Amino acid sequence: MTSPSAVVDTRWLTEPEQRAWRAFLRGSRLLEVALDRALAPLGTQLSEYEVISMLSEAPSQRLRMSALADLVVQSRSRITHTAARLEKRGWVVREAYLDDRRGVELVLTDAGRAALEDIAIRHVESVREALIDNLEPAEFLALGHAMQKVRDALAEEGQATDAFGI
Amino acid sequence: MTSPSAVVDTRWLTEPEQRAWRAFLRGSRLLEVALDRALAPLGTQLSEYEVISMLSEAPSQRLRMSALADLVVQSRSRITHTAARLEKRGWVVREAYLDDRRGVELVLTDAGRAALEDIAIRHVESVREALIDNLEPAEFLALGHAMQKVRDALAEEGQATDAFGI
DNA sequence: CAGCAATAGTTGATCGTCCAACTATTGAGC
DNA sequence: GCTCAATAGTTGGACGATCAACTATTGCTG
């Protein structure tokens, strides 16, 4: 299974790296749980909120499925299912995209806009409580800056199939 | 729905905060996807690796279910299901915990130890590729430090029921 | 030490995500 | 302009995570 050299060649994490990595992994897990739980009473999920939030900022409150998928980091198939749920709730409607007849646009409805207002408030509160208020302002901005670098690096590769991969 | 004052009182995110938050959210999503995909060919998942990895570091390669759950940030019920999968694979066995007869210990098997070696190598590689190599060393350590603060803040509240919450 | 609340862990139903396979349309190469 | 590859999106089945309900055991309080 393991080639002898592989074990040796591996650049194992140093102690401080190990600690940093675990703090990141567990911290971000706890964070996502906290944010999702904040929205649960409103009948939504963070990933759903992200979708309607992106729609609300787009010109004419509409975006193509694929653009949306890339923005919120969901696979094509996942965004289809997410959209179906939002549509059933009346927050969103699908519309044919005329310039490219393969395309579909997702459009925020008035009901969706209304729901978004409440959800956004709760969401921002929870982001402050769980994340921002626990850090120095500069620390938080540095965090964002670092993660933007990671995002840029990973975004390129992920330009592919249904499920991001190859 | 929305009380008028709530909209006003909300401390909305500033532009830089908004950017930082989105970078964090999307970046960490991409990261988790990348790490999970790295382990997929080995027939595991990141969350499963975390479990056997914690076991391997524990004295006698064993830990109680609840200790494990807290360590890797999984709900009680989720850790039960995860353990069941690992057990079916022969990587782990359940043992009664005598001091407290409600308790169960999860014990890493030799097969589990062997599997872990391969998986750890691949995991570390992917963490470097996807995260560490994209950041300055100091930047990465600062990231870890910040997330540790978040983790500490969120860990307290999360001392509860099956599903973390109240 | 009786009674009851709290803790440890499990179970199964439900729901969300992932993946592979599929249709429809567009674009490129010859 | 025909063929074939690439892209957009959907579908359904398999799998993992969540949640509420449950059993068993322990610990607290009077």
mmCIF file of C-alpha atoms (C1' of nucleotides) in Angstrom:
data_model
loop_
_atom_site.group_PDB
_atom_site.id
_atom_site.type_symbol
_atom_site.label_atom_id
_atom_site.label_comp_id
_atom_site.label_asym_id
_atom_site.label_seq_id
_atom_site.Cartn_x
_atom_site.Cartn_y
_atom_site.Cartn_z
ATOM 1 C CA MET A 1 0.000 0.000 0.000
ATOM 2 C CA THR A 2 2.324 2.679 1.266
ATOM 3 C CA SER A 3 5.516 2.972 -0.703
ATOM 4 C CA PRO A 4 8.397 3.272 1.751
ATOM 5 C CA SER A 5 9.578 6.551 0.304
ATOM 6 C CA ALA A 6 6.129 8.106 0.531
ATOM 7 C CA VAL A 7 6.178 7.986 4.290
ATOM 8 C CA VAL A 8 9.586 9.583 4.362
ATOM 9 C CA ASP A 9 8.984 12.201 1.689
ATOM 10 C CA THR A 10 5.822 13.479 3.272
ATOM 11 C CA ARG A 11 6.238 16.947 4.636
ATOM 12 C CA TRP A 12 4.391 16.309 7.870
ATOM 13 C CA LEU A 13 2.953 19.268 9.706
ATOM 14 C CA THR A 14 5.098 20.814 12.396
ATOM 15 C CA GLU A 15 3.621 21.165 15.843
ATOM 16 C CA PRO A 16 2.510 24.779 15.334
ATOM 17 C CA GLU A 17 1.165 23.965 11.888
ATOM 18 C CA GLN A 18 -0.757 21.049 13.310
ATOM 19 C CA ARG A 19 -2.295 23.249 15.968
ATOM 20 C CA ALA A 20 -3.185 25.934 13.471
ATOM 21 C CA TRP A 21 -4.746 23.493 11.078
ATOM 22 C CA ARG A 22 -6.877 21.841 13.726
ATOM 23 C CA ALA A 23 -7.982 25.156 15.128
ATOM 24 C CA PHE A 24 -9.057 26.179 11.667
ATOM 25 C CA LEU A 25 -10.866 22.960 10.907
ATOM 26 C CA ARG A 26 -12.754 22.662 14.175
ATOM 27 C CA GLY A 27 -13.338 26.387 14.477
ATOM 28 C CA SER A 28 -14.900 26.661 11.081
ATOM 29 C CA ARG A 29 -17.048 23.599 11.781
ATOM 30 C CA LEU A 30 -18.373 25.168 14.962
ATOM 31 C CA LEU A 31 -18.952 28.386 13.092
ATOM 32 C CA GLU A 32 -21.005 26.813 10.334
ATOM 33 C CA VAL A 33 -23.070 24.953 12.884
ATOM 34 C CA ALA A 34 -23.724 28.170 14.807
ATOM 35 C CA LEU A 35 -24.744 30.084 11.693
ATOM 36 C CA ASP A 36 -27.033 27.355 10.446
ATOM 37 C CA ARG A 37 -28.700 27.066 13.815
ATOM 38 C CA ALA A 38 -29.297 30.796 13.866
ATOM 39 C CA LEU A 39 -31.281 30.553 10.638
ATOM 40 C CA ALA A 40 -33.109 27.314 11.429
ATOM 41 C CA PRO A 41 -35.970 29.034 13.316
ATOM 42 C CA LEU A 42 -36.608 31.066 10.172
ATOM 43 C CA GLY A 43 -36.998 27.928 8.132
ATOM 44 C CA THR A 44 -33.847 28.336 6.071
ATOM 45 C CA GLN A 45 -30.326 27.183 5.798
ATOM 46 C CA LEU A 46 -27.153 29.174 5.317
ATOM 47 C CA SER A 47 -26.624 27.770 1.831
ATOM 48 C CA GLU A 48 -30.139 28.780 0.828
ATOM 49 C CA TYR A 49 -29.673 32.236 2.244
ATOM 50 C CA GLU A 50 -26.523 32.644 0.218
ATOM 51 C CA VAL A 51 -28.476 31.993 -2.947
ATOM 52 C CA ILE A 52 -31.245 34.510 -2.383
ATOM 53 C CA SER A 53 -28.728 36.973 -1.062
ATOM 54 C CA MET A 54 -26.719 36.802 -4.293
ATOM 55 C CA LEU A 55 -29.924 37.188 -6.305
ATOM 56 C CA SER A 56 -30.883 40.278 -4.362
ATOM 57 C CA GLU A 57 -27.604 41.958 -5.250
ATOM 58 C CA ALA A 58 -27.718 41.069 -8.920
ATOM 59 C CA PRO A 59 -29.150 43.449 -11.531
ATOM 60 C CA SER A 60 -32.883 42.711 -11.886
ATOM 61 C CA GLN A 61 -32.586 40.276 -8.991
ATOM 62 C CA ARG A 62 -31.739 37.438 -11.348
ATOM 63 C CA LEU A 63 -28.820 35.174 -12.141
ATOM 64 C CA ARG A 64 -28.148 32.163 -14.273
ATOM 65 C CA MET A 65 -27.939 28.867 -12.484
ATOM 66 C CA SER A 66 -24.301 28.324 -13.366
ATOM 67 C CA ALA A 67 -23.241 31.805 -12.269
ATOM 68 C CA LEU A 68 -25.029 31.229 -8.999
ATOM 69 C CA ALA A 69 -23.390 27.847 -8.557
ATOM 70 C CA ASP A 70 -19.931 29.353 -8.887
ATOM 71 C CA LEU A 71 -20.717 32.272 -6.606
ATOM 72 C CA VAL A 72 -21.932 30.241 -3.701
ATOM 73 C CA VAL A 73 -19.738 27.201 -4.265
ATOM 74 C CA GLN A 74 -22.375 24.618 -4.950
ATOM 75 C CA SER A 75 -22.243 21.926 -7.608
ATOM 76 C CA ARG A 76 -24.567 22.253 -10.598
ATOM 77 C CA SER A 77 -26.743 19.491 -9.330
ATOM 78 C CA ARG A 78 -26.885 20.905 -5.843
ATOM 79 C CA ILE A 79 -27.919 24.327 -7.019
ATOM 80 C CA THR A 80 -30.725 22.712 -8.999
ATOM 81 C CA HIS A 81 -32.048 21.045 -5.868
ATOM 82 C CA THR A 82 -31.586 24.161 -3.769
ATOM 83 C CA ALA A 83 -33.462 26.206 -6.358
ATOM 84 C CA ALA A 84 -36.280 23.660 -6.350
ATOM 85 C CA ARG A 85 -36.675 24.045 -2.606
ATOM 86 C CA LEU A 86 -36.660 27.825 -2.784
ATOM 87 C CA GLU A 87 -39.146 27.743 -5.641
ATOM 88 C CA LYS A 88 -41.515 25.523 -3.687
ATOM 89 C CA ARG A 89 -41.360 28.121 -0.912
ATOM 90 C CA GLY A 90 -42.270 30.819 -3.421
ATOM 91 C CA TRP A 91 -39.086 32.799 -2.853
ATOM 92 C CA VAL A 92 -37.802 32.331 -6.341
ATOM 93 C CA VAL A 93 -38.936 31.448 -9.867
ATOM 94 C CA ARG A 94 -37.159 29.836 -12.787
ATOM 95 C CA GLU A 95 -37.226 31.619 -16.118
ATOM 96 C CA ALA A 96 -35.963 30.558 -19.499
ATOM 97 C CA TYR A 97 -32.894 32.468 -20.648
ATOM 98 C CA LEU A 98 -33.492 33.531 -24.211
ATOM 99 C CA ASP A 99 -29.964 34.338 -25.395
ATOM 100 C CA ASP A 100 -28.857 30.799 -24.709
ATOM 101 C CA ARG A 101 -31.684 28.349 -24.762
ATOM 102 C CA ARG A 102 -29.829 25.879 -22.603
ATOM 103 C CA GLY A 103 -29.829 28.466 -19.850
ATOM 104 C CA VAL A 104 -32.136 29.109 -16.931
ATOM 105 C CA GLU A 105 -32.316 32.195 -14.804
ATOM 106 C CA LEU A 106 -33.355 32.198 -11.196
ATOM 107 C CA VAL A 107 -35.367 35.266 -10.207
ATOM 108 C CA LEU A 108 -36.076 36.512 -6.707
ATOM 109 C CA THR A 109 -39.798 37.058 -6.052
ATOM 110 C CA ASP A 110 -41.319 39.721 -3.817
ATOM 111 C CA ALA A 111 -41.972 37.069 -1.214
ATOM 112 C CA GLY A 112 -38.344 36.060 -1.490
ATOM 113 C CA ARG A 113 -37.254 39.645 -1.015
ATOM 114 C CA ALA A 114 -39.431 39.961 2.049
ATOM 115 C CA ALA A 115 -38.106 36.754 3.574
ATOM 116 C CA LEU A 116 -34.579 37.844 2.809
ATOM 117 C CA GLU A 117 -34.903 40.965 4.920
ATOM 118 C CA ASP A 118 -35.619 39.030 8.093
ATOM 119 C CA ILE A 119 -33.077 36.393 7.357
ATOM 120 C CA ALA A 120 -30.325 38.866 6.564
ATOM 121 C CA ILE A 121 -30.771 40.562 9.909
ATOM 122 C CA ARG A 122 -30.517 37.324 11.798
ATOM 123 C CA HIS A 123 -27.598 36.204 9.690
ATOM 124 C CA VAL A 124 -25.541 39.325 10.238
ATOM 125 C CA GLU A 125 -26.198 39.171 13.958
ATOM 126 C CA SER A 126 -24.965 35.632 14.107
ATOM 127 C CA VAL A 127 -21.861 36.335 12.047
ATOM 128 C CA ARG A 128 -20.945 39.115 14.447
ATOM 129 C CA GLU A 129 -21.677 37.065 17.542
ATOM 130 C CA ALA A 130 -19.952 33.923 16.419
ATOM 131 C CA LEU A 131 -17.060 35.329 14.453
ATOM 132 C CA ILE A 132 -16.394 39.032 14.236
ATOM 133 C CA ASP A 133 -16.954 39.960 17.867
ATOM 134 C CA ASN A 134 -14.488 37.289 18.934
ATOM 135 C CA LEU A 135 -11.629 38.809 16.964
ATOM 136 C CA GLU A 136 -9.697 42.039 16.756
ATOM 137 C CA PRO A 137 -10.887 44.005 13.734
ATOM 138 C CA ALA A 138 -7.501 43.722 12.052
ATOM 139 C CA GLU A 139 -7.388 40.036 12.854
ATOM 140 C CA PHE A 140 -10.710 39.487 11.141
ATOM 141 C CA LEU A 141 -9.689 41.404 8.057
ATOM 142 C CA ALA A 142 -6.460 39.428 7.873
ATOM 143 C CA LEU A 143 -8.478 36.258 8.081
ATOM 144 C CA GLY A 144 -10.538 37.388 5.137
ATOM 145 C CA HIS A 145 -7.488 38.341 3.196
ATOM 146 C CA ALA A 146 -5.845 34.975 3.747
ATOM 147 C CA MET A 147 -8.960 33.105 2.780
ATOM 148 C CA GLN A 148 -9.285 35.158 -0.367
ATOM 149 C CA LYS A 149 -5.871 33.886 -1.406
ATOM 150 C CA VAL A 150 -6.982 30.345 -0.736
ATOM 151 C CA ARG A 151 -10.162 30.944 -2.639
ATOM 152 C CA ASP A 152 -8.310 32.293 -5.652
ATOM 153 C CA ALA A 153 -5.957 29.345 -5.650
ATOM 154 C CA LEU A 154 -8.726 26.777 -5.383
ATOM 155 C CA ALA A 155 -11.202 28.480 -7.680
ATOM 156 C CA GLU A 156 -9.133 27.885 -10.808
ATOM 157 C CA GLU A 157 -8.881 24.117 -10.498
ATOM 158 C CA GLY A 158 -12.509 23.886 -9.582
ATOM 159 C CA GLN A 159 -13.600 25.094 -13.020
ATOM 160 C CA ALA A 160 -15.122 21.864 -14.132
ATOM 161 C CA THR A 161 -17.740 19.182 -14.078
ATOM 162 C CA ASP A 162 -20.887 18.811 -12.166
ATOM 163 C CA ALA A 163 -19.048 18.091 -9.000
ATOM 164 C CA PHE A 164 -16.179 20.593 -9.273
ATOM 165 C CA GLY A 165 -13.577 17.944 -9.853
ATOM 166 C CA ILE A 166 -11.788 16.721 -12.968
ATOM 167 C CA MET B 1 -42.574 40.272 10.351
ATOM 168 C CA THR B 2 -39.656 42.610 10.688
ATOM 169 C CA SER B 3 -40.002 45.079 13.503
ATOM 170 C CA PRO B 4 -39.051 48.523 12.180
ATOM 171 C CA SER B 5 -36.353 49.038 14.782
ATOM 172 C CA ALA B 6 -34.734 45.700 14.046
ATOM 173 C CA VAL B 7 -33.775 46.817 10.584
ATOM 174 C CA VAL B 8 -32.302 49.999 11.925
ATOM 175 C CA ASP B 9 -30.545 48.510 14.931
ATOM 176 C CA THR B 10 -28.791 45.858 12.924
ATOM 177 C CA ARG B 11 -25.078 46.441 12.740
ATOM 178 C CA TRP B 12 -24.751 45.614 9.066
ATOM 179 C CA LEU B 13 -21.378 44.577 7.779
ATOM 180 C CA THR B 14 -19.185 47.291 6.337
ATOM 181 C CA GLU B 15 -17.838 46.812 2.843
ATOM 182 C CA PRO B 16 -14.493 45.392 4.010
ATOM 183 C CA GLU B 17 -16.205 43.192 6.563
ATOM 184 C CA GLN B 18 -18.550 41.905 3.909
ATOM 185 C CA ARG B 19 -15.653 41.034 1.640
ATOM 186 C CA ALA B 20 -13.749 39.341 4.429
ATOM 187 C CA TRP B 21 -16.731 37.314 5.507
ATOM 188 C CA ARG B 22 -17.517 36.107 2.012
ATOM 189 C CA ALA B 23 -13.916 35.239 1.334
ATOM 190 C CA PHE B 24 -13.886 33.184 4.489
ATOM 191 C CA LEU B 25 -17.147 31.438 3.776
ATOM 192 C CA ARG B 26 -16.469 30.545 0.158
ATOM 193 C CA GLY B 27 -12.804 29.851 0.736
ATOM 194 C CA SER B 28 -13.461 27.397 3.503
ATOM 195 C CA ARG B 29 -16.133 25.701 1.395
ATOM 196 C CA LEU B 30 -13.703 25.234 -1.455
ATOM 197 C CA LEU B 31 -11.134 23.980 0.984
ATOM 198 C CA GLU B 32 -13.366 21.326 2.499
ATOM 199 C CA VAL B 33 -14.371 20.166 -0.951
ATOM 200 C CA ALA B 34 -10.724 19.892 -1.999
ATOM 201 C CA LEU B 35 -9.743 17.936 1.102
ATOM 202 C CA ASP B 36 -12.657 15.551 0.838
ATOM 203 C CA ARG B 37 -11.942 14.904 -2.814
ATOM 204 C CA ALA B 38 -8.343 14.117 -1.974
ATOM 205 C CA LEU B 39 -9.439 11.336 0.373
ATOM 206 C CA ALA B 40 -12.265 9.983 -1.770
ATOM 207 C CA PRO B 41 -10.006 7.660 -3.833
ATOM 208 C CA LEU B 42 -8.926 6.067 -0.553
ATOM 209 C CA GLY B 43 -12.514 5.292 0.323
ATOM 210 C CA THR B 44 -12.799 7.727 3.200
ATOM 211 C CA GLN B 45 -14.031 11.103 4.116
ATOM 212 C CA LEU B 46 -12.360 13.921 6.007
ATOM 213 C CA SER B 47 -14.719 13.526 8.965
ATOM 214 C CA GLU B 48 -13.940 9.818 9.188
ATOM 215 C CA TYR B 49 -10.232 10.472 9.003
ATOM 216 C CA GLU B 50 -10.519 12.912 11.861
ATOM 217 C CA VAL B 51 -12.001 10.208 14.046
ATOM 218 C CA ILE B 52 -9.346 7.562 13.463
ATOM 219 C CA SER B 53 -6.671 10.200 13.657
ATOM 220 C CA MET B 54 -7.822 11.257 17.132
ATOM 221 C CA LEU B 55 -7.953 7.620 18.198
ATOM 222 C CA SER B 56 -4.405 7.038 17.026
ATOM 223 C CA GLU B 57 -3.133 9.845 19.232
ATOM 224 C CA ALA B 58 -5.049 8.780 22.314
ATOM 225 C CA PRO B 59 -3.489 6.572 24.975
ATOM 226 C CA SER B 60 -4.210 2.934 24.074
ATOM 227 C CA GLN B 61 -5.711 4.148 20.798
ATOM 228 C CA ARG B 62 -9.126 4.475 22.388
ATOM 229 C CA LEU B 63 -11.577 7.177 23.280
ATOM 230 C CA ARG B 64 -15.107 7.425 24.559
ATOM 231 C CA MET B 65 -17.756 8.317 22.044
ATOM 232 C CA SER B 66 -18.612 11.590 23.713
ATOM 233 C CA ALA B 67 -14.981 12.693 23.994
ATOM 234 C CA LEU B 68 -14.554 11.908 20.343
ATOM 235 C CA ALA B 69 -17.698 13.796 19.426
ATOM 236 C CA ASP B 70 -16.438 16.938 21.128
ATOM 237 C CA LEU B 71 -12.952 16.638 19.660
ATOM 238 C CA VAL B 72 -14.042 16.389 16.059
ATOM 239 C CA VAL B 73 -17.172 18.525 16.331
ATOM 240 C CA GLN B 74 -19.769 15.943 15.479
ATOM 241 C CA SER B 75 -23.127 15.497 17.185
ATOM 242 C CA ARG B 76 -23.610 12.426 19.366
ATOM 243 C CA SER B 77 -25.841 10.835 16.819
ATOM 244 C CA ARG B 78 -23.489 11.592 13.961
ATOM 245 C CA ILE B 79 -20.518 10.063 15.742
ATOM 246 C CA THR B 80 -22.567 6.922 16.311
ATOM 247 C CA HIS B 81 -23.243 6.617 12.596
ATOM 248 C CA THR B 82 -19.656 7.434 11.691
ATOM 249 C CA ALA B 83 -18.397 4.815 14.116
ATOM 250 C CA ALA B 84 -20.767 2.254 12.628
ATOM 251 C CA ARG B 85 -19.300 2.865 9.181
ATOM 252 C CA LEU B 86 -15.734 2.620 10.428
ATOM 253 C CA GLU B 87 -16.567 -0.541 12.334
ATOM 254 C CA LYS B 88 -18.071 -2.155 9.255
ATOM 255 C CA ARG B 89 -14.803 -1.393 7.498
ATOM 256 C CA GLY B 90 -12.898 -3.115 10.298
ATOM 257 C CA TRP B 91 -10.943 -0.009 11.240
ATOM 258 C CA VAL B 92 -12.414 0.315 14.669
ATOM 259 C CA VAL B 93 -14.251 -1.680 17.333
ATOM 260 C CA ARG B 94 -16.673 -0.679 20.035
ATOM 261 C CA GLU B 95 -15.931 -1.754 23.592
ATOM 262 C CA ALA B 96 -17.968 -1.401 26.740
ATOM 263 C CA TYR B 97 -16.542 1.134 29.182
ATOM 264 C CA LEU B 98 -16.541 -0.463 32.593
ATOM 265 C CA ASP B 99 -16.198 2.538 34.895
ATOM 266 C CA ASP B 100 -19.428 4.011 33.544
ATOM 267 C CA ARG B 101 -21.691 1.409 32.104
ATOM 268 C CA ARG B 102 -23.497 3.901 29.929
ATOM 269 C CA GLY B 103 -20.222 4.512 28.150
ATOM 270 C CA VAL B 104 -18.707 3.047 25.022
ATOM 271 C CA GLU B 105 -15.123 3.284 23.898
ATOM 272 C CA LEU B 106 -14.048 3.258 20.307
ATOM 273 C CA VAL B 107 -10.769 1.424 19.727
ATOM 274 C CA LEU B 108 -8.560 1.617 16.663
ATOM 275 C CA THR B 109 -7.748 -1.808 15.169
ATOM 276 C CA ASP B 110 -4.507 -2.796 13.454
ATOM 277 C CA ALA B 111 -6.288 -2.576 10.137
ATOM 278 C CA GLY B 112 -7.431 0.901 11.094
ATOM 279 C CA ARG B 113 -3.884 1.891 11.991
ATOM 280 C CA ALA B 114 -2.650 0.613 8.658
ATOM 281 C CA ALA B 115 -5.320 2.474 6.724
ATOM 282 C CA LEU B 116 -4.603 5.597 8.705
ATOM 283 C CA GLU B 117 -0.991 5.687 7.543
ATOM 284 C CA ASP B 118 -1.920 5.979 3.901
ATOM 285 C CA ILE B 119 -4.724 8.371 4.534
ATOM 286 C CA ALA B 120 -2.652 10.660 6.722
ATOM 287 C CA ILE B 121 -0.051 11.044 4.006
ATOM 288 C CA ARG B 122 -2.629 12.004 1.427
ATOM 289 C CA HIS B 123 -4.378 14.295 3.869
ATOM 290 C CA VAL B 124 -1.278 16.224 4.822
ATOM 291 C CA GLU B 125 -0.336 16.638 1.178
ATOM 292 C CA SER B 126 -3.735 18.061 0.387
ATOM 293 C CA VAL B 127 -3.718 20.428 3.348
ATOM 294 C CA ARG B 128 -0.401 21.825 2.187
ATOM 295 C CA GLU B 129 -1.464 22.086 -1.436
ATOM 296 C CA ALA B 130 -4.838 23.603 -0.796
ATOM 297 C CA LEU B 131 -4.140 25.774 2.214
ATOM 298 C CA ILE B 132 -0.655 26.146 3.633
ATOM 299 C CA ASP B 133 1.274 26.554 0.394
ATOM 300 C CA ASN B 134 -1.045 29.361 -0.638
ATOM 301 C CA LEU B 135 -0.227 31.475 2.407
ATOM 302 C CA GLU B 136 2.768 33.083 4.023
ATOM 303 C CA PRO B 137 3.839 30.989 7.023
ATOM 304 C CA ALA B 138 3.004 33.785 9.441
ATOM 305 C CA GLU B 139 -0.293 34.336 7.709
ATOM 306 C CA PHE B 140 -1.225 30.711 8.188
ATOM 307 C CA LEU B 141 -0.289 30.714 11.848
ATOM 308 C CA ALA B 142 -2.306 33.885 12.394
ATOM 309 C CA LEU B 143 -5.241 32.173 10.732
ATOM 310 C CA GLY B 144 -4.933 29.328 13.180
ATOM 311 C CA HIS B 145 -4.641 31.677 16.091
ATOM 312 C CA ALA B 146 -7.745 33.592 15.118
ATOM 313 C CA MET B 147 -9.748 30.438 14.598
ATOM 314 C CA GLN B 148 -8.662 29.135 17.968
ATOM 315 C CA LYS B 149 -10.256 32.191 19.534
ATOM 316 C CA VAL B 150 -13.433 31.516 17.616
ATOM 317 C CA ARG B 151 -13.316 27.900 18.635
ATOM 318 C CA ASP B 152 -12.914 28.767 22.300
ATOM 319 C CA ALA B 153 -15.802 31.197 22.149
ATOM 320 C CA LEU B 154 -18.117 28.770 20.410
ATOM 321 C CA ALA B 155 -17.093 25.650 22.281
ATOM 322 C CA GLU B 156 -18.615 26.809 25.568
ATOM 323 C CA GLU B 157 -22.134 27.368 24.298
ATOM 324 C CA GLY B 158 -22.025 24.179 22.354
ATOM 325 C CA GLN B 159 -21.850 22.093 25.517
ATOM 326 C CA ALA B 160 -25.251 20.565 25.190
ATOM 327 C CA THR B 161 -27.720 18.210 23.633
ATOM 328 C CA ASP B 162 -27.463 15.758 20.869
ATOM 329 C CA ALA B 163 -27.338 18.434 18.286
ATOM 330 C CA PHE B 164 -25.081 20.939 20.076
ATOM 331 C CA GLY B 165 -27.852 23.445 20.613
ATOM 332 C CA ILE B 166 -29.927 24.294 23.614
ATOM 333 C "C1'" DC C 1 -32.477 5.287 49.627
ATOM 334 C "C1'" DA C 2 -36.394 6.873 46.634
ATOM 335 C "C1'" DG C 3 -37.384 9.642 42.977
ATOM 336 C "C1'" DC C 4 -36.103 12.378 39.316
ATOM 337 C "C1'" DA C 5 -33.112 14.989 36.392
ATOM 338 C "C1'" DA C 6 -29.050 14.654 33.701
ATOM 339 C "C1'" DT C 7 -25.877 12.112 30.848
ATOM 340 C "C1'" DA C 8 -24.286 8.395 27.310
ATOM 341 C "C1'" DG C 9 -25.325 6.418 23.457
ATOM 342 C "C1'" DT C 10 -28.487 4.387 19.781
ATOM 343 C "C1'" DT C 11 -32.183 4.215 16.355
ATOM 344 C "C1'" DG C 12 -34.867 5.205 12.340
ATOM 345 C "C1'" DA C 13 -37.252 8.539 9.601
ATOM 346 C "C1'" DT C 14 -36.422 12.686 7.026
ATOM 347 C "C1'" DC C 15 -33.893 15.678 4.470
ATOM 348 C "C1'" DG C 16 -29.838 17.473 1.964
ATOM 349 C "C1'" DT C 17 -25.828 16.394 -0.860
ATOM 350 C "C1'" DC C 18 -23.324 13.727 -4.190
ATOM 351 C "C1'" DC C 19 -22.732 11.243 -8.242
ATOM 352 C "C1'" DA C 20 -23.566 9.250 -12.731
ATOM 353 C "C1'" DA C 21 -26.461 9.268 -16.430
ATOM 354 C "C1'" DC C 22 -29.326 11.832 -19.291
ATOM 355 C "C1'" DT C 23 -31.480 15.697 -22.656
ATOM 356 C "C1'" DA C 24 -30.950 19.876 -24.979
ATOM 357 C "C1'" DT C 25 -28.389 23.335 -27.033
ATOM 358 C "C1'" DT C 26 -24.308 25.642 -28.602
ATOM 359 C "C1'" DG C 27 -19.733 26.095 -30.627
ATOM 360 C "C1'" DA C 28 -15.557 24.415 -33.332
ATOM 361 C "C1'" DG C 29 -13.317 22.054 -36.964
ATOM 362 C "C1'" DC C 30 -13.347 20.372 -41.352
ATOM 363 C "C1'" DG D 1 -23.609 22.879 -43.048
ATOM 364 C "C1'" DC D 2 -22.418 18.323 -40.665
ATOM 365 C "C1'" DT D 3 -20.214 16.119 -37.050
ATOM 366 C "C1'" DC D 4 -18.656 15.937 -32.675
ATOM 367 C "C1'" DA D 5 -17.102 17.900 -28.392
ATOM 368 C "C1'" DA D 6 -18.306 21.018 -24.801
ATOM 369 C "C1'" DT D 7 -21.610 23.371 -21.911
ATOM 370 C "C1'" DA D 8 -26.243 24.116 -19.230
ATOM 371 C "C1'" DG D 9 -29.174 22.139 -16.528
ATOM 372 C "C1'" DT D 10 -32.047 18.177 -14.607
ATOM 373 C "C1'" DT D 11 -33.078 13.677 -12.624
ATOM 374 C "C1'" DG D 12 -33.105 9.825 -9.454
ATOM 375 C "C1'" DG D 13 -30.709 6.679 -6.520
ATOM 376 C "C1'" DA D 14 -27.248 6.158 -2.901
ATOM 377 C "C1'" DC D 15 -25.305 7.931 0.924
ATOM 378 C "C1'" DG D 16 -24.412 10.972 4.908
ATOM 379 C "C1'" DA D 17 -26.229 14.272 8.386
ATOM 380 C "C1'" DT D 18 -29.923 15.880 11.286
ATOM 381 C "C1'" DC D 19 -33.519 15.507 14.479
ATOM 382 C "C1'" DA D 20 -36.674 13.599 17.821
ATOM 383 C "C1'" DA D 21 -37.668 9.786 20.398
ATOM 384 C "C1'" DC D 22 -35.999 6.119 23.025
ATOM 385 C "C1'" DT D 23 -33.200 2.901 26.595
ATOM 386 C "C1'" DA D 24 -29.905 2.523 30.062
ATOM 387 C "C1'" DT D 25 -27.240 4.231 33.610
ATOM 388 C "C1'" DT D 26 -25.619 7.601 36.846
ATOM 389 C "C1'" DG D 27 -25.847 11.400 40.143
ATOM 390 C "C1'" DC D 28 -28.276 14.655 42.882
ATOM 391 C "C1'" DT D 29 -31.593 16.122 46.413
ATOM 392 C "C1'" DG D 30 -34.409 15.713 50.050
#
